[in-house]
């Protein structure tokens, strides 16, 4: 059964990191569930498609598809329909991640398909302007991630605070109810605290957790900061 997403949200993207793929994936599911239970903060995980079920079998956490195609069930060999992820127990889907870019038409079609399926649509954007354009398609969440900071350990909330607050303002001027997350380079509780102060309702993180010497401890710090937004 899909687990409901709530905010503030920490979304851990496992990408295709070896440390978090195949048999290693379950470990992250278990850690995420434990930190979430201890802190009360919603922590979702985005595993590779082939690892979705591995997480669903061991952990009760929201699972997010890393990518879906704007197709349905039927004659779509090799595609990734949102329905397949819903059937596997996913709660949402990333669309247009920086490492899996789509054109505007495809983004619009994919948002529609994801919504039809009842999954939460989380659209990644690389700029304030793209955020504004995507907001018109009414996804559930927009995630601002400046690509040049991804994987650097330099947090978007510190290094590009104006991009985070600008994206929040732009997106909400189009759709006031739309949620905004930010990501890229997040590694510490302080990064999360600043992100929330800038108006984001959560963060996306990958290397800061997956490559951490102690993913559990790192996640405890991130979630602790999300639970007490005033630091
Ligand atoms: O999806 C989150 C991601 O792109 C951010 O990556 O490694 O900078 O936390 P990272």
XYZ file of C-alpha atoms and ligand atoms in Angstrom:
241
model
C 0.000 0.000 0.000
C 1.314 3.446 -0.904
C 2.327 5.591 2.070
C 0.968 9.132 2.165
C 3.366 12.036 1.584
C 3.331 14.957 4.048
C 5.322 18.163 4.487
C 7.978 19.142 5.363
C 9.312 16.392 3.128
C 12.776 14.961 2.811
C 13.172 13.069 -0.444
C 16.200 10.800 -0.685
C 17.024 10.092 -4.320
C 19.147 6.940 -4.578
C 19.913 7.699 -8.272
C 21.917 4.757 -9.670
C 24.514 4.808 -6.922
C 25.956 1.334 -6.424
C 25.849 1.827 -2.636
C 22.055 2.071 -2.892
C 21.246 -0.330 -5.719
C 20.187 -3.976 -5.871
C 20.637 -5.714 -2.532
C 21.953 -2.488 -0.980
C 18.649 -0.719 -1.569
C 16.746 -2.364 1.298
C 19.224 -0.986 3.860
C 18.292 2.558 2.873
C 14.590 1.770 3.083
C 15.060 0.478 6.636
C 17.158 3.489 7.719
C 14.666 5.918 6.231
C 11.726 4.269 7.956
C 13.514 4.297 11.310
C 14.538 7.968 11.097
C 11.060 8.885 9.973
C 9.489 7.047 12.923
C 11.912 8.594 15.428
C 11.557 12.177 14.188
C 7.987 12.177 12.863
C 9.238 13.754 9.629
C 8.052 12.387 6.299
C 11.031 10.916 4.433
C 10.462 9.493 0.970
C 12.854 7.467 -1.144
C 13.370 7.323 -4.899
C 14.997 4.010 -5.860
C 15.722 2.773 -9.374
C 12.674 1.134 -11.038
C 13.994 -2.385 -10.507
C 14.527 -1.689 -6.816
C 11.110 -0.203 -5.987
C 9.697 -3.521 -4.806
C 12.796 -4.248 -2.720
C 12.009 -1.122 -0.674
C 8.258 -1.757 -0.581
C 8.919 -5.225 0.888
C 10.958 -3.993 3.857
C 9.873 -0.451 4.676
C 6.705 1.547 5.131
C 7.844 4.801 3.535
C 6.608 6.835 0.569
C 8.361 5.535 -2.549
C 8.848 7.857 -5.490
C 9.593 6.780 -9.079
C 12.747 8.430 -10.429
C 11.119 8.817 -13.851
C 7.928 7.767 -15.629
C 6.864 7.914 -19.273
C 3.585 9.531 -20.408
C 2.047 6.216 -21.462
C -0.508 3.820 -19.991
C -0.873 0.063 -19.749
C -0.831 -1.827 -23.046
C 1.377 -1.761 -26.104
C 4.303 0.207 -24.669
C 7.206 -2.264 -24.547
C 10.137 -0.903 -22.576
C 8.316 2.194 -21.312
C 7.708 3.075 -17.662
C 3.960 3.783 -17.203
C 2.889 5.515 -13.959
C 0.426 2.639 -13.391
C 3.294 0.171 -12.948
C 4.729 2.276 -10.135
C 1.329 2.695 -8.500
C 0.857 -1.102 -8.630
C 4.296 -1.585 -7.069
C 3.315 0.629 -4.111
C 4.752 4.025 -5.110
C 3.260 7.270 -3.797
C 4.641 9.664 -6.387
C 6.919 10.257 -9.341
C 9.753 12.587 -10.188
C 9.389 14.245 -13.566
C 12.156 16.058 -15.468
C 14.984 15.375 -13.027
C 18.157 17.170 -14.064
C 19.643 13.819 -15.067
C 16.530 12.869 -17.094
C 15.389 16.072 -18.778
C 12.144 16.284 -20.793
C 10.738 18.902 -23.164
C 7.821 21.081 -21.997
C 5.199 19.141 -23.954
C 6.357 15.847 -22.448
C 6.425 17.380 -18.956
C 2.815 18.515 -19.363
C 1.677 15.123 -20.676
C 3.546 13.273 -17.937
C 2.033 15.419 -15.165
C -1.419 14.615 -16.539
C -0.709 10.861 -16.690
C 0.789 10.836 -13.189
C -2.262 12.650 -11.799
C -4.637 10.229 -13.593
C -2.884 7.430 -11.773
C -3.301 9.069 -8.355
C 0.437 9.515 -7.800
C 1.935 12.776 -6.481
C 3.717 14.623 -9.289
C 7.062 16.205 -8.363
C 8.545 18.196 -11.227
C 12.206 19.191 -11.059
C 13.285 22.485 -12.610
C 16.681 24.084 -13.098
C 15.642 27.749 -12.948
C 13.034 30.155 -11.613
C 11.694 30.705 -15.123
C 11.199 26.991 -15.794
C 9.495 26.722 -12.401
C 7.044 29.420 -13.415
C 6.278 27.678 -16.732
C 5.847 24.260 -15.164
C 3.554 25.630 -12.426
C 0.987 26.373 -15.128
C 0.612 22.616 -15.671
C -0.513 22.302 -12.019
C 1.718 19.532 -10.691
C 1.601 18.827 -6.941
C 5.194 19.829 -6.224
C 7.970 21.757 -7.980
C 11.566 21.020 -6.957
C 14.193 23.631 -7.782
C 17.662 22.135 -8.336
C 20.449 24.223 -9.899
C 22.331 21.518 -11.861
C 25.777 23.007 -11.245
C 25.432 22.333 -7.489
C 24.226 18.732 -7.753
C 26.662 16.327 -6.127
C 29.010 19.117 -4.988
C 28.210 19.228 -1.269
C 27.638 22.983 -1.703
C 24.051 23.540 -0.652
C 21.569 25.310 -2.896
C 20.036 26.941 0.170
C 23.341 28.616 1.078
C 24.975 29.154 -2.313
C 21.856 30.121 -4.291
C 19.362 31.251 -1.689
C 17.904 33.796 -4.128
C 17.069 30.986 -6.568
C 15.154 29.094 -3.862
C 13.168 32.108 -2.642
C 12.689 33.287 -6.240
C 11.313 29.886 -7.261
C 8.937 29.841 -4.281
C 7.643 33.284 -5.210
C 7.343 32.534 -8.936
C 5.613 29.178 -8.512
C 3.173 30.444 -5.885
C 2.311 33.495 -7.977
C 0.995 31.048 -10.587
C -0.480 28.404 -8.237
C -0.607 29.457 -4.556
C -1.273 25.917 -3.317
C 1.710 24.378 -5.063
C 4.506 23.042 -2.825
C 8.150 23.856 -3.521
C 11.156 21.733 -2.590
C 14.803 22.522 -3.208
C 17.788 20.286 -3.756
C 21.451 20.075 -4.765
C 24.414 19.848 -2.437
C 22.373 19.402 0.757
C 24.412 17.670 3.466
C 23.564 19.207 6.859
C 20.725 20.146 9.161
C 21.675 23.786 8.698
C 21.127 23.439 4.925
C 17.606 22.193 5.657
C 16.872 24.936 8.198
C 17.859 27.629 5.674
C 15.829 25.974 2.897
C 12.682 26.030 5.060
C 13.282 29.668 6.035
C 13.445 30.518 2.329
C 9.945 29.097 1.863
C 10.761 25.597 0.623
C 8.618 22.848 2.169
C 11.345 20.259 2.076
C 14.471 19.120 0.314
C 15.788 16.598 -2.189
C 19.052 14.933 -1.286
C 21.162 12.197 -2.863
C 24.940 12.083 -2.357
C 24.748 13.776 1.068
C 22.973 10.663 2.382
C 23.986 7.853 0.013
C 27.707 8.714 0.104
C 27.719 9.622 3.786
C 29.954 7.579 6.093
C 26.899 7.225 8.345
C 23.659 7.634 6.359
C 21.523 7.059 9.462
C 23.216 9.845 11.432
C 23.155 12.243 8.473
C 19.472 11.595 7.919
C 18.763 12.105 11.637
C 20.362 15.555 11.367
C 18.404 16.477 8.235
C 15.119 15.282 9.700
C 15.832 16.908 13.069
C 16.216 20.251 11.300
C 13.016 19.710 9.319
C 11.134 18.942 12.548
C 12.329 22.138 14.270
C 12.398 24.684 11.460
C 13.546 27.513 13.737
C 16.835 25.752 14.431
O 17.510 14.572 -6.763
C 18.375 15.137 -5.844
C 19.685 15.449 -6.426
O 19.717 15.815 -7.751
C 20.582 16.252 -5.558
O 21.769 15.539 -5.569
O 23.826 14.668 -4.650
O 23.456 17.120 -4.734
O 22.163 15.742 -3.126
P 22.848 15.783 -4.458
